[in-house]
Short mmCIF file of C-alpha atoms in Angstrom, two decimals:
data_model
loop_
_atom_site.label_atom_id
_atom_site.label_comp_id
_atom_site.label_asym_id
_atom_site.label_seq_id
_atom_site.Cartn_x
_atom_site.Cartn_y
_atom_site.Cartn_z
CA GLY K 1 -0.10 0.00 -0.07
CA GLU K 2 0.72 3.72 -0.15
CA ASN K 3 3.49 5.26 2.47
CA VAL K 4 4.12 8.81 2.74
CA GLU K 5 6.98 10.15 4.54
CA GLN K 6 7.06 13.88 5.71
CA HIS K 7 10.12 16.32 6.60
CA PRO K 8 10.91 17.92 8.74
CA SER K 9 8.87 17.09 11.77
CA THR K 10 9.21 20.41 13.04
CA LEU K 11 10.14 23.69 11.43
CA SER K 12 10.90 27.21 13.23
CA VAL K 13 11.25 30.25 10.99
CA GLN K 14 11.17 33.89 11.70
CA GLU K 15 8.19 36.16 10.41
CA GLY K 16 8.60 37.00 6.73
CA ASP K 17 10.73 33.95 6.02
CA SER K 18 9.72 31.07 3.68
CA ALA K 19 8.97 27.65 4.69
CA VAL K 20 9.39 24.40 2.85
CA ILE K 21 8.01 21.09 3.85
CA LYS K 22 8.64 17.97 1.61
CA CYS K 23 7.10 14.70 1.23
CA THR K 24 7.74 11.43 -0.59
CA TYR K 25 5.46 8.42 -1.39
CA SER K 26 5.72 5.02 -2.43
CA ASP K 27 3.04 4.31 -4.93
CA SER K 28 3.74 5.42 -8.38
CA ALA K 29 0.19 5.26 -9.35
CA SER K 30 -0.82 7.92 -6.70
CA ASN K 31 -2.22 11.01 -8.61
CA TYR K 32 -3.73 13.20 -6.20
CA PHE K 33 -1.62 15.21 -3.44
CA PRO K 34 -3.62 17.35 -0.88
CA TRP K 35 -1.99 19.44 1.80
CA TYR K 36 -4.07 20.21 5.21
CA LYS K 37 -3.48 22.69 7.72
CA GLN K 38 -4.38 21.83 11.58
CA GLU K 39 -4.39 24.62 14.05
CA LEU K 40 -3.94 23.39 17.84
CA GLY K 41 -7.22 21.92 18.92
CA LYS K 42 -8.95 22.01 15.51
CA ARG K 43 -9.86 19.98 12.67
CA PRO K 44 -7.60 19.39 9.52
CA GLN K 45 -8.62 21.79 6.67
CA LEU K 46 -7.59 21.51 3.09
CA ILE K 47 -5.12 24.48 2.13
CA ILE K 48 -4.09 23.41 -1.31
CA ASP K 49 -3.87 20.30 -3.77
CA ILE K 50 -2.32 19.05 -6.73
CA ARG K 51 -3.04 16.46 -9.27
CA SER K 52 -0.24 14.44 -11.32
CA ASN K 53 -1.19 16.19 -14.54
CA VAL K 54 0.41 19.51 -13.11
CA GLY K 55 3.99 20.21 -11.75
CA GLU K 56 2.98 23.11 -9.71
CA LYS K 57 0.14 24.91 -8.47
CA LYS K 58 0.13 28.49 -6.46
CA ASP K 59 -2.49 30.19 -4.16
CA GLN K 60 -1.16 33.47 -3.10
CA ARG K 61 1.43 32.86 -0.29
CA ILE K 62 1.19 29.07 -0.81
CA ALA K 63 2.43 26.99 -3.58
CA VAL K 64 2.91 23.00 -4.19
CA THR K 65 5.40 21.38 -6.39
CA LEU K 66 5.00 17.92 -7.70
CA ASN K 67 7.93 15.55 -9.08
CA LYS K 68 6.51 12.54 -10.06
CA THR K 69 9.47 10.94 -11.46
CA ALA K 70 11.16 11.31 -8.08
CA LYS K 71 7.76 10.52 -6.14
CA HIS K 72 7.86 13.71 -4.10
CA PHE K 73 6.17 16.82 -3.61
CA SER K 74 6.74 19.78 -1.48
CA LEU K 75 4.71 22.72 0.10
CA HIS K 76 6.10 26.32 -0.05
CA ILE K 77 4.97 29.19 2.25
CA THR K 78 6.10 32.49 1.56
CA GLU K 79 6.21 35.59 3.68
CA THR K 80 5.28 33.40 6.66
CA GLN K 81 3.06 34.94 9.26
CA PRO K 82 2.53 34.04 12.87
CA GLU K 83 -0.99 32.91 12.04
CA ASP K 84 0.71 30.10 9.77
CA SER K 85 1.79 28.37 12.59
CA ALA K 86 0.36 25.02 12.60
CA VAL K 87 0.89 21.27 12.02
CA TYR K 88 0.64 20.67 8.10
CA PHE K 89 -0.04 17.27 6.68
CA CYS K 90 0.51 16.10 3.34
CA ALA K 91 -1.34 13.30 1.83
CA ALA K 92 -1.62 10.89 -1.26
CA THR K 93 -4.51 8.65 -2.62
CA PRO K 94 -3.79 5.84 -4.82
CA GLY K 95 -4.11 5.98 -8.57
CA THR K 96 -7.29 3.66 -8.80
CA GLY K 97 -10.13 2.89 -6.87
CA PHE K 98 -11.85 5.21 -4.25
CA GLN K 99 -10.06 7.91 -2.40
CA LYS K 100 -8.01 6.78 0.34
CA LEU K 101 -6.06 9.70 1.74
CA VAL K 102 -2.95 8.22 3.33
CA PHE K 103 -1.21 11.29 5.50
CA GLY K 104 2.05 11.88 6.31
CA THR K 105 3.21 12.26 9.89
CA GLY K 106 2.96 16.01 9.97
CA THR K 107 5.25 19.19 10.12
CA ARG K 108 4.67 21.62 13.20
CA LEU K 109 5.35 24.85 11.75
CA LEU K 110 6.32 27.73 14.35
CA VAL K 111 6.59 31.37 12.96
CA SER K 112 8.29 33.64 15.38
CA PRO K 113 7.17 37.25 15.16
CA ASP A 1 -24.58 23.08 6.15
CA ALA A 2 -23.39 22.96 9.53
CA GLY A 3 -20.54 20.50 8.21
CA VAL A 4 -19.49 17.15 9.40
CA ILE A 5 -20.81 16.78 13.08
CA GLN A 6 -19.40 14.39 15.43
CA SER A 7 -20.43 13.52 18.94
CA PRO A 8 -19.62 13.49 21.69
CA ARG A 9 -16.74 16.04 21.58
CA HIS A 10 -14.99 14.75 24.68
CA GLU A 11 -15.42 10.96 26.18
CA VAL A 12 -13.72 9.84 29.23
CA THR A 13 -14.45 6.19 30.10
CA GLU A 14 -13.04 3.35 32.18
CA MET A 15 -10.89 0.47 30.85
CA GLY A 16 -13.34 -2.41 29.81
CA GLN A 17 -16.39 -0.11 29.03
CA GLU A 18 -17.95 0.21 25.45
CA VAL A 19 -17.54 3.47 23.72
CA THR A 20 -19.51 4.66 20.87
CA LEU A 21 -18.65 7.56 18.58
CA ARG A 22 -21.13 9.26 16.36
CA CYS A 23 -20.75 11.09 13.11
CA LYS A 24 -23.24 12.88 10.62
CA PRO A 25 -21.50 13.62 7.21
CA ILE A 26 -22.29 16.64 4.96
CA SER A 27 -25.66 16.03 3.33
CA GLY A 28 -24.89 14.77 -0.45
CA HIS A 29 -21.56 13.37 0.25
CA ASN A 30 -21.05 10.08 -0.59
CA SER A 31 -17.83 8.73 1.13
CA LEU A 32 -17.28 8.69 4.90
CA PHE A 33 -13.99 8.11 6.61
CA TRP A 34 -13.04 7.29 10.36
CA TYR A 35 -9.22 8.45 11.39
CA ARG A 36 -7.59 8.23 14.73
CA GLN A 37 -4.99 10.80 15.52
CA THR A 38 -2.03 10.26 18.11
CA MET A 39 1.09 12.06 18.60
CA MET A 40 3.18 8.99 17.75
CA ARG A 41 1.26 7.87 14.91
CA GLY A 42 -0.39 10.83 13.12
CA LEU A 43 -3.77 10.49 11.27
CA GLU A 44 -4.32 6.81 10.77
CA LEU A 45 -6.99 5.76 8.39
CA LEU A 46 -9.37 3.20 10.14
CA ILE A 47 -12.07 2.63 7.88
CA TYR A 48 -13.91 4.28 4.82
CA PHE A 49 -17.39 3.79 3.60
CA ASN A 50 -18.79 4.82 0.04
CA ASN A 51 -22.49 5.00 -0.36
CA ASN A 52 -22.90 3.47 3.02
CA VAL A 53 -20.91 0.18 2.03
CA PRO A 54 -17.69 -0.51 3.94
CA ILE A 55 -14.69 -0.34 1.49
CA ASP A 56 -11.59 -0.78 3.41
CA ASP A 57 -11.47 -1.62 6.95
CA SER A 58 -7.80 -2.55 6.67
CA GLY A 59 -6.99 0.12 9.44
CA MET A 60 -9.03 -1.20 12.11
CA PRO A 61 -6.62 -2.01 14.68
CA GLU A 62 -8.46 -5.09 16.01
CA ASP A 63 -11.75 -6.98 16.62
CA ARG A 64 -12.34 -4.70 19.46
CA PHE A 65 -13.19 -1.97 16.91
CA SER A 66 -16.29 -1.99 14.87
CA ALA A 67 -17.93 0.71 12.45
CA LYS A 68 -21.36 0.91 10.78
CA MET A 69 -23.06 3.14 8.40
CA PRO A 70 -26.76 2.20 8.55
CA ASN A 71 -27.74 5.21 6.28
CA ALA A 72 -26.46 8.07 4.20
CA SER A 73 -26.64 10.54 7.19
CA PHE A 74 -25.16 8.50 9.96
CA SER A 75 -22.08 6.48 10.93
CA THR A 76 -20.87 4.86 14.40
CA LEU A 77 -17.51 3.81 15.57
CA LYS A 78 -17.56 1.32 18.55
CA ILE A 79 -14.88 0.22 21.02
CA GLN A 80 -15.60 -2.61 22.98
CA PRO A 81 -14.02 -3.38 25.29
CA SER A 82 -11.88 -0.13 25.49
CA GLU A 83 -8.47 0.16 26.59
CA PRO A 84 -6.12 2.97 27.73
CA ARG A 85 -4.02 2.83 24.38
CA ASP A 86 -7.41 3.53 22.42
CA SER A 87 -6.97 6.99 23.79
CA ALA A 88 -6.83 9.39 20.78
CA VAL A 89 -8.80 11.92 18.99
CA TYR A 90 -11.12 10.34 16.36
CA PHE A 91 -12.14 12.20 13.44
CA CYS A 92 -15.01 11.52 11.04
CA ALA A 93 -14.64 13.12 7.58
CA SER A 94 -16.72 12.99 4.43
CA THR A 95 -16.39 13.67 0.55
CA PRO A 96 -18.52 14.73 -2.15
CA PHE A 97 -17.21 12.57 -4.83
CA ASP A 98 -15.26 9.26 -5.12
CA ARG A 99 -11.90 10.46 -5.38
CA ASP A 100 -9.80 13.63 -5.72
CA THR A 101 -11.81 15.95 -3.75
CA GLU A 102 -11.48 17.58 -0.42
CA ALA A 103 -12.19 15.73 2.61
CA PHE A 104 -14.14 17.65 5.25
CA PHE A 105 -13.37 16.72 8.65
CA GLY A 106 -15.43 17.10 11.99
CA GLN A 107 -14.31 18.66 15.12
CA GLY A 108 -13.23 15.40 16.27
CA THR A 109 -13.96 13.21 19.38
CA ARG A 110 -11.07 13.18 22.35
CA LEU A 111 -11.38 9.85 23.71
CA THR A 112 -9.58 9.14 27.22
CA VAL A 113 -9.70 5.72 28.58
CA VAL A 114 -8.38 5.57 32.10
#
């Protein structure tokens, strides 16, 4: 089955800096890669996703890149703000059948003012 | 829509007791997922349903865990008997389509087994 690894487990940056979180996946047939943000005590919420037919997607300060050959994808946050502090999860879903999101172990991002 | 609704929000029970967690998915969504979140293992998929039918329960830890979806608007996750290692936050999520779509999570149930 699919296995998703995520690095780093914690990331501390200064406000205004960029943050990058990386994930690798094992199933070459996976074709949908969402990123979820979970604030302390809250539910995970989708912030951006990418499908295997594109290599990059941007939404304001957030971007995701996908390298299918290397089986890895990354989340990039520019101009970080304290409210970006949260746990971020990457996920992958197998290429066929019903959606079965397999999550990475999460990255705790701390943005200091 | 009020989103995915889970109950109770918090549950404290004694080891050996039966625990039932409840979930109401978003109306019109055809897939429902149960996840368990712990510090050690992150978000683990326990089971998911499509059109009320269990599709994959390979993540259910053991026979003490069972899940049902009797209709499109209700699902339960039951643990019997409960053990301290079951302590975690249990999330229910639903999706509007079969795949490649956002999963909408409920607020979660924080279960503590003492």
